[in-house]
Backbone as CSV, one residue per row, in Angstrom:
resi,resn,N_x,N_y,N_z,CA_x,CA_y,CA_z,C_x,C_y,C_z
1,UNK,96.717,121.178,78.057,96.411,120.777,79.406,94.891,120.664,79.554
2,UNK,94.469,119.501,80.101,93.002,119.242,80.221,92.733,119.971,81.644
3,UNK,91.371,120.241,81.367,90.626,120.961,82.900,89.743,119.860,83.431
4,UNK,89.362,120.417,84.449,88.890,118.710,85.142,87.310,119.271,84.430
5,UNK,86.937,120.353,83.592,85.272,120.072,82.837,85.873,119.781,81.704
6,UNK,87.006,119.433,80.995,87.482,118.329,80.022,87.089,117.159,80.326
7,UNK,87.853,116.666,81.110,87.794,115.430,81.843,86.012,115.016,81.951
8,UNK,85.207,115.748,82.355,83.896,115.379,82.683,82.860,115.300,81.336
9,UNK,83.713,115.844,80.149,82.557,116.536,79.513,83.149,115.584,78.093
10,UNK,83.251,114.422,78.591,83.543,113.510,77.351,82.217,113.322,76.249
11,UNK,82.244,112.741,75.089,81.329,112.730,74.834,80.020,111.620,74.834
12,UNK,79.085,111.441,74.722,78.139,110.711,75.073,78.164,108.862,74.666
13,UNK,79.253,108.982,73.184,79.462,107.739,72.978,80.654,107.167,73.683
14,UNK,81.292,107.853,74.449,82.139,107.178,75.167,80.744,106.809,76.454
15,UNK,80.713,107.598,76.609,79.671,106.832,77.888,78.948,105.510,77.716
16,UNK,78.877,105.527,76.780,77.950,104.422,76.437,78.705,103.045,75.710
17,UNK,79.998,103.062,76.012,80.597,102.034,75.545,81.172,101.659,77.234
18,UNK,80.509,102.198,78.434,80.932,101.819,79.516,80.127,100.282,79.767
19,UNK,80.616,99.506,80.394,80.138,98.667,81.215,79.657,99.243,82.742
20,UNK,78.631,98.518,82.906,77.756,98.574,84.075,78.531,99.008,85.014
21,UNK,79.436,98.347,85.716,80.021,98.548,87.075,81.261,100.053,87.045
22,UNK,81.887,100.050,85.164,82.189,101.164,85.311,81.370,102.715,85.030
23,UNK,80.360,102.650,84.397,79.500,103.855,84.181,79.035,103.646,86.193
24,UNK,78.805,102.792,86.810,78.169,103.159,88.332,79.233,103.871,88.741
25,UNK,80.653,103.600,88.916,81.959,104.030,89.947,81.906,104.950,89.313
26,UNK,81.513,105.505,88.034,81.948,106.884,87.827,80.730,108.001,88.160
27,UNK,79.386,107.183,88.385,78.477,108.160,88.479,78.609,108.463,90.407
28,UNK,79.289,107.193,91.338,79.242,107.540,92.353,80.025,108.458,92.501
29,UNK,81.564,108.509,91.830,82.358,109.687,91.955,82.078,111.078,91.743
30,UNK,81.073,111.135,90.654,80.550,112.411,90.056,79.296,112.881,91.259
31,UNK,78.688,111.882,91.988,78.054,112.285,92.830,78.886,112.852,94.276
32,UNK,79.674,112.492,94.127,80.443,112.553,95.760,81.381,114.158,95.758
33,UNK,81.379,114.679,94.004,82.315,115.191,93.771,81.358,116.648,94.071
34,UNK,79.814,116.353,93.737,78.916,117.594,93.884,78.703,117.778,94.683
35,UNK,78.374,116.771,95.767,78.126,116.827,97.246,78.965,117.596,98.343
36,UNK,80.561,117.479,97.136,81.420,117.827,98.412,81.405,119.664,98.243
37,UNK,81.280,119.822,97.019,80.840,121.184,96.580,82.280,121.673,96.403
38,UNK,82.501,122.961,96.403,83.899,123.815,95.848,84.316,123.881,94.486
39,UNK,83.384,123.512,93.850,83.542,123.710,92.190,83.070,124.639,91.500
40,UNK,83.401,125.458,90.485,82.566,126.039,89.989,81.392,126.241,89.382
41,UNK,80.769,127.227,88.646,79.338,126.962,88.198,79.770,125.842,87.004
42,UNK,80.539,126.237,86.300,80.570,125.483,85.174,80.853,124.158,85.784
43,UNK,81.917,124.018,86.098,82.336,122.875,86.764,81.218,122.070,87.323
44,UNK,80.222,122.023,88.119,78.930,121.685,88.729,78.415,120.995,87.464
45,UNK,77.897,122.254,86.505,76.949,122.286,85.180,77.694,120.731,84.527
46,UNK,79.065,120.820,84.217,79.628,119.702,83.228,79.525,118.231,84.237
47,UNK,79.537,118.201,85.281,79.543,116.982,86.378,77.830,116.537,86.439
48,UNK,76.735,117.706,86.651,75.861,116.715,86.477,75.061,116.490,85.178
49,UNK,75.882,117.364,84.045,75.473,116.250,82.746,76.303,114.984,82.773
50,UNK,77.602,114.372,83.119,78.292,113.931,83.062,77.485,112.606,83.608
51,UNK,76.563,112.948,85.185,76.156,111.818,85.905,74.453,111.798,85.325
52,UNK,74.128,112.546,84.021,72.866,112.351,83.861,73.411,111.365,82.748
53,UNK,74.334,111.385,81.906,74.552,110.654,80.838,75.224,109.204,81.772
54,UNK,75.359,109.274,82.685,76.074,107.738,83.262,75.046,107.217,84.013
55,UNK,74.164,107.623,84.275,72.410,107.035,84.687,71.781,106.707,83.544
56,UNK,72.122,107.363,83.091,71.360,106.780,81.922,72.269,105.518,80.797
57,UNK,73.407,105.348,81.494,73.718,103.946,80.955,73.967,102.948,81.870
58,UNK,73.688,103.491,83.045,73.305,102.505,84.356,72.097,101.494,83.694
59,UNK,71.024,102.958,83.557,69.294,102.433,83.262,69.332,101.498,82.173
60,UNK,70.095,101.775,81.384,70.223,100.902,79.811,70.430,99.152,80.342
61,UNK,72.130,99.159,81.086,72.154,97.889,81.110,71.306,96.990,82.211
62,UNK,70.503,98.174,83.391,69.812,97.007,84.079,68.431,97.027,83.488
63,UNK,67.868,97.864,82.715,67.143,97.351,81.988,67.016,95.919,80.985
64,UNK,67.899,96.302,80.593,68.605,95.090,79.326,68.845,93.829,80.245
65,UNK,69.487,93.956,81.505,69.378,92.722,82.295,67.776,91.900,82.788
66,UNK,66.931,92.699,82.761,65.541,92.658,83.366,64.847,91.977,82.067
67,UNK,65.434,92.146,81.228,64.852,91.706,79.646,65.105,90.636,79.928
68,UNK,66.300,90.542,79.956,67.345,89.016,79.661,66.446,88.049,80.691
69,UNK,66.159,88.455,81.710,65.599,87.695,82.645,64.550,87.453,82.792
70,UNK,63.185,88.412,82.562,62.540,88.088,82.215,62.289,87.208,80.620
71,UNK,62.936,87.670,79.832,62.744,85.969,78.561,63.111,84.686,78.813
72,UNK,64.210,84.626,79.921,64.731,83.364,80.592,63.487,82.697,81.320
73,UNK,63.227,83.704,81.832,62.085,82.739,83.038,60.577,82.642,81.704
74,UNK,60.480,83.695,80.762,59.159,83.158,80.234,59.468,81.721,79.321
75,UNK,60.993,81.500,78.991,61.299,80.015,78.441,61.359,79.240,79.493
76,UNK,61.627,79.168,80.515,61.457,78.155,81.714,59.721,78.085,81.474
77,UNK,59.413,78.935,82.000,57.577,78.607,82.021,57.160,77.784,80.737
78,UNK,57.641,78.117,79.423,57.028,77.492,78.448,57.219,76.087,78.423
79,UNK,58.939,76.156,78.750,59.184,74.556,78.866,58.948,73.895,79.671
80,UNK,58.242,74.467,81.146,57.694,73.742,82.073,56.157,72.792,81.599
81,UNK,55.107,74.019,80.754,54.057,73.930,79.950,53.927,72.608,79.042
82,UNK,54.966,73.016,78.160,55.282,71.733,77.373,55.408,70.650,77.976
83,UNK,56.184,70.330,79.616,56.230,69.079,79.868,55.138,68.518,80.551
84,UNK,54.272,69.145,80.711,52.721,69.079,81.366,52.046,68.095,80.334
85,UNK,51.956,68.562,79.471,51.142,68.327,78.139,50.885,66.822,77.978
């Protein structure tokens, strides 16, 4: 039988095989779940490693999006450059 700090205390490469929108719904849940309080110490302890490791694959993919976008727009600029010429 799993305990709900089973459930939280997966390990880090599962986290990181989340997609964006699901690592967010789970970090809002993990936030809503501390807020509401009635958990134990441990319980607390395993929830906000749980939402430090799902921020931090939040940060990954909108980083990685900010990349993507910024190289998009520095190839627009270049190819704007080029047609100047």
């Amino acid at each position: 039988m799993t305990s709900e700090v089973d459930k939280v205390a997966e390990p880090a490469a599962v986290a990181e095989a989340l997609g964006y929108e699901q690592a967010r719904d789970e970090l809002i849940e993990v936030v809503r779940r501390l807020e509401a309080g009635g958990t134990t110490l441990e319980e607390s302890l395993a929830l906000w490693e749980r939402g430090e490791e799902l921020a931090k694959v939040c940060r990954r993919w909108l980083d990685g999006a900010r990349a993507r976008l910024d190289a998009a727009l520095a190839e627009e600029e270049a190819g704007a450059d080029e047609g100047t010429e």
